[in-house]
Each structure stands twice: as C-alpha cells, then as structure tokens.
C-alpha cells in the first residue's frame, strides 16, 4: 500500500491518498483545497475508487463533494450519528470564519456496521466506530499493512477535542482504550492532524490515556 499525506487548509488536516500497486486508490478525509488534491491524484495517475470520511467536521470533508463530482466516485462514511454535522456544514464554515468549498451534503453510504470490511483494489479496511470527538466518528484499519487512519481520536501524545457539538470525553477515552488499544502495538496511527504515531508509543507516553 502506498500512502501520501497532503496537509490541507489552515487547519493542516492530514488528507491521505492511498493506492495499491495497480493504482486503485481512495482518498481519506479531503478537508479542502480540492484543486490541489485533484492535481495530485492526476499526477500520480491513480484510478480513484472511493472517498472515505472519518467524521463530519468541515476540516475533514470540505473538498469531498467537489472530488466526488470531478472523479464520479462515491463518498462513504462516517457513521450515521454524524448526520447532523453534514447538515450543518454551512454553519460550521461560518463559525470558523474560513472559506470552505462545500455545501451541506450526505455521504452516498453511511458506515454503520461495526467491523465491516471495505475493499479498495488490493487494500482492505476494517471499519471501527470510534465515538467521542463526534458521535459518528469511525476509523479505517488496514491490518495486513499495519496502518490505521483514525481521524481526530488519537494524536501523538494527545487526544481529540470533545468540546464541539456531540463530543463526549468519556466516549473518546473508551474508544481509545476498548478499541484502539486492542490493535497491534506496531500499528501505525495516521492522525487527522500532526505526526503519525504507533499504538505502542501512545500506550507508553500519552498523558491523556492512562
């Protein structure tokens, strides 16, 4: 599996472009700057199959609709409990005072089934429901490659915020302890912002989860 992280917008959100050796690709959390992302997908000559979303905050979905329209692909995720966030995208944009590229929309498919497996070319992703940062937050786990795309749940030496609408600190900690800690210690965590980390590193050093 090939991975390219493209930080986008003033939030420097980690948009992940991933593809197999046959150029079958998905893009996870395209938060904005659609022209930049389209250009990069075309430079890599990828066959984009899916747009995957971990949750409904605008800094993670801001370019999804334009990418869907340009590449004629579907948007999958997050869990349907984030529906209110997708409906409130214009208000989210106004709140942050930033010019984002999207209007309110719904994903083509909600990913509500725990432990569902999504296939993109030779890649397989287990879907984990990871509520706390948002009620419908999910993660995409590629066990064979030991890489997890977990959005704004677990960061290097930190955790996701829970002071946004629908956030719940106890749920977030439970998601980390009951689900992420069960992953292999050498699982690489691609967080929604900042550097990547591993499960082992966060178990040992993260001051917010003891």
mmCIF file of C-alpha atoms in Angstrom:
data_model
loop_
_atom_site.group_PDB
_atom_site.id
_atom_site.type_symbol
_atom_site.label_atom_id
_atom_site.label_comp_id
_atom_site.label_asym_id
_atom_site.label_seq_id
_atom_site.Cartn_x
_atom_site.Cartn_y
_atom_site.Cartn_z
ATOM 1 C CA UNK A 1 0.000 0.000 0.000
ATOM 2 C CA UNK A 2 1.232 3.434 -0.949
ATOM 3 C CA UNK A 3 0.368 6.453 1.197
ATOM 4 C CA UNK A 4 0.811 10.146 0.562
ATOM 5 C CA UNK A 5 -0.248 12.618 3.237
ATOM 6 C CA UNK A 6 -1.362 16.001 1.889
ATOM 7 C CA UNK A 7 -1.973 18.606 4.625
ATOM 8 C CA UNK A 8 -4.783 20.941 3.555
ATOM 9 C CA UNK A 9 -6.316 24.237 4.678
ATOM 10 C CA UNK A 10 -5.298 26.440 7.573
ATOM 11 C CA UNK A 11 -6.102 23.511 9.870
ATOM 12 C CA UNK A 12 -3.283 21.479 8.239
ATOM 13 C CA UNK A 13 -5.570 18.475 8.209
ATOM 14 C CA UNK A 14 -3.923 15.263 7.033
ATOM 15 C CA UNK A 15 -5.675 14.188 3.851
ATOM 16 C CA UNK A 16 -4.468 10.685 2.942
ATOM 17 C CA UNK A 17 -4.190 9.489 -0.648
ATOM 18 C CA UNK A 18 -3.722 5.719 -0.657
ATOM 19 C CA UNK A 19 -3.307 3.263 -3.514
ATOM 20 C CA UNK A 20 -2.235 -0.269 -4.362
ATOM 21 C CA UNK A 21 0.349 -1.381 -6.913
ATOM 22 C CA UNK A 22 -2.313 -1.351 -9.635
ATOM 23 C CA UNK A 23 -3.102 2.337 -8.968
ATOM 24 C CA UNK A 24 -6.502 1.626 -7.396
ATOM 25 C CA UNK A 25 -6.928 4.473 -4.934
ATOM 26 C CA UNK A 26 -9.012 6.009 -2.183
ATOM 27 C CA UNK A 27 -8.765 9.384 -0.536
ATOM 28 C CA UNK A 28 -9.437 9.715 3.184
ATOM 29 C CA UNK A 29 -10.700 12.968 4.693
ATOM 30 C CA UNK A 30 -10.247 15.509 1.872
ATOM 31 C CA UNK A 31 -10.655 18.560 4.072
ATOM 32 C CA UNK A 32 -10.282 21.261 1.444
ATOM 33 C CA UNK A 33 -8.179 22.615 -1.444
ATOM 34 C CA UNK A 34 -9.880 20.385 -3.999
ATOM 35 C CA UNK A 35 -7.786 21.671 -6.918
ATOM 36 C CA UNK A 36 -4.591 20.690 -5.106
ATOM 37 C CA UNK A 37 -5.919 17.194 -4.400
ATOM 38 C CA UNK A 38 -7.256 16.671 -7.931
ATOM 39 C CA UNK A 39 -3.905 17.708 -9.371
ATOM 40 C CA UNK A 40 -2.024 15.286 -7.141
ATOM 41 C CA UNK A 41 -4.315 12.330 -7.931
ATOM 42 C CA UNK A 42 -3.839 13.006 -11.644
ATOM 43 C CA UNK A 43 -0.070 13.471 -11.305
ATOM 44 C CA UNK A 44 0.098 10.029 -9.703
ATOM 45 C CA UNK A 45 -2.129 8.610 -12.487
ATOM 46 C CA UNK A 46 -4.414 6.993 -9.931
ATOM 47 C CA UNK A 47 -7.763 5.328 -10.502
ATOM 48 C CA UNK A 48 -9.748 6.866 -7.658
ATOM 49 C CA UNK A 49 -12.390 4.423 -6.422
ATOM 50 C CA UNK A 50 -13.754 5.936 -3.209
ATOM 51 C CA UNK A 51 -13.760 8.940 -0.914
ATOM 52 C CA UNK A 52 -13.734 7.852 2.740
ATOM 53 C CA UNK A 53 -14.640 10.119 5.665
ATOM 54 C CA UNK A 54 -13.878 9.557 9.341
ATOM 55 C CA UNK A 55 -16.324 12.186 10.619
ATOM 56 C CA UNK A 56 -18.418 15.180 9.647
ATOM 57 C CA UNK A 57 -16.306 18.181 10.642
ATOM 58 C CA UNK A 58 -15.742 20.607 7.812
ATOM 59 C CA UNK A 59 -11.946 20.482 8.025
ATOM 60 C CA UNK A 60 -12.171 16.773 7.105
ATOM 61 C CA UNK A 61 -14.888 16.877 4.437
ATOM 62 C CA UNK A 62 -14.521 20.296 2.828
ATOM 63 C CA UNK A 63 -13.397 19.063 -0.605
ATOM 64 C CA UNK A 64 -15.306 15.767 -0.681
ATOM 65 C CA UNK A 65 -18.220 16.969 -2.792
ATOM 66 C CA UNK A 66 -16.018 18.530 -5.474
ATOM 67 C CA UNK A 67 -13.853 15.410 -5.655
ATOM 68 C CA UNK A 68 -16.981 13.255 -5.953
ATOM 69 C CA UNK A 69 -18.249 15.372 -8.826
ATOM 70 C CA UNK A 70 -14.899 15.559 -10.616
ATOM 71 C CA UNK A 71 -13.978 11.868 -10.395
ATOM 72 C CA UNK A 72 -17.548 10.495 -10.383
ATOM 73 C CA UNK A 73 -16.972 8.358 -7.289
ATOM 74 C CA UNK A 74 -18.985 7.795 -4.118
ATOM 75 C CA UNK A 75 -18.441 9.174 -0.635
ATOM 76 C CA UNK A 76 -18.592 6.565 2.169
ATOM 77 C CA UNK A 77 -18.691 7.342 5.888
ATOM 78 C CA UNK A 78 -18.876 8.313 8.568
ATOM 79 C CA UNK A 79 -21.400 6.617 10.883
ATOM 80 C CA UNK A 80 -24.929 7.990 10.517
ATOM 81 C CA UNK A 81 -24.766 9.506 14.010
ATOM 82 C CA UNK A 82 -22.815 12.346 12.353
ATOM 83 C CA UNK A 83 -25.745 13.227 10.091
ATOM 84 C CA UNK A 84 -26.388 16.479 11.983
ATOM 85 C CA UNK A 85 -22.824 17.596 11.249
ATOM 86 C CA UNK A 86 -23.174 17.068 7.496
ATOM 87 C CA UNK A 87 -26.417 19.050 7.572
ATOM 88 C CA UNK A 88 -24.660 21.870 9.444
ATOM 89 C CA UNK A 89 -21.646 22.269 7.141
ATOM 90 C CA UNK A 90 -22.579 25.842 6.092
ATOM 91 C CA UNK A 91 -22.878 26.822 9.750
ATOM 92 C CA UNK A 92 -19.555 25.147 10.545
ATOM 93 C CA UNK A 93 -17.893 27.197 7.824
ATOM 94 C CA UNK A 94 -19.416 30.413 9.139
ATOM 95 C CA UNK A 95 -18.353 29.583 12.699
ATOM 96 C CA UNK A 96 -14.712 29.175 11.766
ATOM 97 C CA UNK A 97 -14.699 32.236 9.536
ATOM 98 C CA UNK A 98 -12.970 30.368 6.716
ATOM 99 C CA UNK A 99 -13.897 29.960 3.083
ATOM 100 C CA UNK A 100 -14.523 26.265 2.544
ATOM 101 C CA UNK A 101 -15.641 24.660 -0.675
ATOM 102 C CA UNK A 102 -18.680 22.686 0.327
ATOM 103 C CA UNK A 103 -22.395 22.892 0.907
ATOM 104 C CA UNK A 104 -24.420 20.562 3.088
ATOM 105 C CA UNK A 105 -24.444 17.010 1.718
ATOM 106 C CA UNK A 106 -24.913 13.419 2.785
ATOM 107 C CA UNK A 107 -22.490 10.592 2.080
ATOM 108 C CA UNK A 108 -23.613 8.076 -0.508
ATOM 109 C CA UNK A 109 -23.267 5.382 2.129
ATOM 110 C CA UNK A 110 -23.133 5.528 5.909
ATOM 111 C CA UNK A 111 -20.728 3.065 7.514
ATOM 112 C CA UNK A 112 -22.828 1.950 10.473
ATOM 113 C CA UNK A 113 -21.819 -1.708 10.757
ATOM 114 C CA UNK A 114 -19.076 -2.297 13.292
ATOM 115 C CA UNK A 115 -16.198 -4.385 11.926
ATOM 116 C CA UNK A 116 -17.409 -4.031 8.332
ATOM 117 C CA UNK A 117 -14.584 -4.513 5.827
ATOM 118 C CA UNK A 118 -14.193 -2.215 2.818
ATOM 119 C CA UNK A 119 -12.154 -3.320 -0.188
ATOM 120 C CA UNK A 120 -10.350 -0.898 -2.491
ATOM 121 C CA UNK A 121 -8.316 -2.827 -5.032
ATOM 122 C CA UNK A 122 -5.889 -4.982 -3.044
ATOM 123 C CA UNK A 123 -6.459 -2.989 0.160
ATOM 124 C CA UNK A 124 -8.905 -3.990 2.900
ATOM 125 C CA UNK A 125 -10.046 -1.681 5.690
ATOM 126 C CA UNK A 126 -11.897 -2.713 8.820
ATOM 127 C CA UNK A 127 -14.326 -0.023 9.960
ATOM 128 C CA UNK A 128 -14.277 0.798 13.682
ATOM 129 C CA UNK A 129 -16.845 3.066 15.313
ATOM 130 C CA UNK A 130 -14.806 5.462 17.482
ATOM 131 C CA UNK A 131 -17.234 7.940 19.072
ATOM 132 C CA UNK A 132 -16.145 10.792 21.297
ATOM 133 C CA UNK A 133 -14.773 13.527 19.075
ATOM 134 C CA UNK A 134 -18.060 13.214 17.207
ATOM 135 C CA UNK A 135 -20.868 10.680 17.799
ATOM 136 C CA UNK A 136 -20.391 9.005 14.419
ATOM 137 C CA UNK A 137 -16.602 9.068 14.164
ATOM 138 C CA UNK A 138 -15.041 5.990 12.539
ATOM 139 C CA UNK A 139 -11.577 4.694 11.722
ATOM 140 C CA UNK A 140 -10.237 2.671 8.800
ATOM 141 C CA UNK A 141 -7.833 -0.128 9.817
ATOM 142 C CA UNK A 142 -5.616 -1.920 7.277
ATOM 143 C CA UNK A 143 -4.436 -4.845 9.412
ATOM 144 C CA UNK A 144 -2.152 -6.501 6.873
ATOM 145 C CA UNK A 145 -0.214 -3.259 6.305
ATOM 146 C CA UNK A 146 -0.401 -2.256 9.986
ATOM 147 C CA UNK A 147 -1.782 1.207 9.247
ATOM 148 C CA UNK A 148 -4.841 2.848 10.825
ATOM 149 C CA UNK A 149 -6.496 6.063 9.679
ATOM 150 C CA UNK A 150 -8.255 7.263 12.822
ATOM 151 C CA UNK A 151 -9.077 10.924 12.220
ATOM 152 C CA UNK A 152 -9.294 13.088 15.328
ATOM 153 C CA UNK A 153 -9.372 10.414 18.031
ATOM 154 C CA UNK A 154 -5.753 9.757 18.974
ATOM 155 C CA UNK A 155 -2.782 12.011 18.280
ATOM 156 C CA UNK A 156 0.893 11.840 19.112
ATOM 157 C CA UNK A 157 0.882 12.487 22.872
ATOM 158 C CA UNK A 158 -2.629 13.916 22.701
ATOM 159 C CA UNK A 159 -6.293 13.113 22.033
ATOM 160 C CA UNK A 160 -9.141 14.653 20.066
ATOM 161 C CA UNK A 161 -11.181 17.574 21.329
ATOM 162 C CA UNK A 162 -14.602 16.855 22.790
ATOM 163 C CA UNK A 163 -15.936 20.393 23.265
ATOM 164 C CA UNK A 164 -17.675 20.531 19.878
ATOM 165 C CA UNK A 165 -21.396 19.654 19.468
ATOM 166 C CA UNK A 166 -21.884 15.948 20.091
ATOM 167 C CA UNK A 167 -18.454 15.486 21.646
ATOM 168 C CA UNK A 168 -18.071 13.305 24.735
ATOM 169 C CA UNK A 169 -14.804 12.904 26.620
ATOM 170 C CA UNK A 170 -15.747 9.631 28.330
ATOM 171 C CA UNK A 171 -16.752 8.109 24.986
ATOM 172 C CA UNK A 172 -13.462 9.203 23.425
ATOM 173 C CA UNK A 173 -11.371 7.605 26.155
ATOM 174 C CA UNK A 174 -13.450 4.446 25.918
ATOM 175 C CA UNK A 175 -12.960 4.318 22.137
ATOM 176 C CA UNK A 176 -9.202 4.506 22.609
ATOM 177 C CA UNK A 177 -8.965 2.016 25.461
ATOM 178 C CA UNK A 178 -11.540 -0.514 24.267
ATOM 179 C CA UNK A 179 -10.806 -0.444 20.538
ATOM 180 C CA UNK A 180 -7.524 1.190 19.549
ATOM 181 C CA UNK A 181 -5.529 -0.356 22.392
ATOM 182 C CA UNK A 182 -6.595 -3.790 21.103
ATOM 183 C CA UNK A 183 -4.739 -3.179 17.842
ATOM 184 C CA UNK A 184 -1.196 -4.469 17.493
ATOM 185 C CA UNK A 185 1.416 -2.363 19.266
ATOM 186 C CA UNK A 186 3.233 -1.755 15.978
ATOM 187 C CA UNK A 187 0.085 -0.434 14.274
ATOM 188 C CA UNK A 188 0.859 2.969 12.739
ATOM 189 C CA UNK A 189 -1.725 5.631 13.506
ATOM 190 C CA UNK A 190 -2.261 8.251 10.812
ATOM 191 C CA UNK A 191 -3.960 11.001 12.798
ATOM 192 C CA UNK A 192 -6.135 13.762 11.416
ATOM 193 C CA UNK A 193 -3.527 16.393 12.248
ATOM 194 C CA UNK A 194 0.164 16.318 13.080
ATOM 195 C CA UNK A 195 2.676 13.491 13.010
ATOM 196 C CA UNK A 196 1.946 9.809 12.748
ATOM 197 C CA UNK A 197 2.477 7.622 15.791
ATOM 198 C CA UNK A 198 2.078 3.995 16.917
ATOM 199 C CA UNK A 199 -0.154 2.235 19.402
ATOM 200 C CA UNK A 200 2.867 1.221 21.490
ATOM 201 C CA UNK A 201 4.157 4.786 21.662
ATOM 202 C CA UNK A 202 0.806 6.158 22.794
ATOM 203 C CA UNK A 203 0.240 3.430 25.368
ATOM 204 C CA UNK A 204 3.577 4.313 26.901
ATOM 205 C CA UNK A 205 3.706 8.110 26.561
ATOM 206 C CA UNK A 206 0.239 9.601 26.011
ATOM 207 C CA UNK A 207 -0.550 11.601 29.191
ATOM 208 C CA UNK A 208 -4.301 11.738 28.448
ATOM 209 C CA UNK A 209 -4.897 7.990 28.391
ATOM 210 C CA UNK A 210 -3.601 6.092 31.398
#
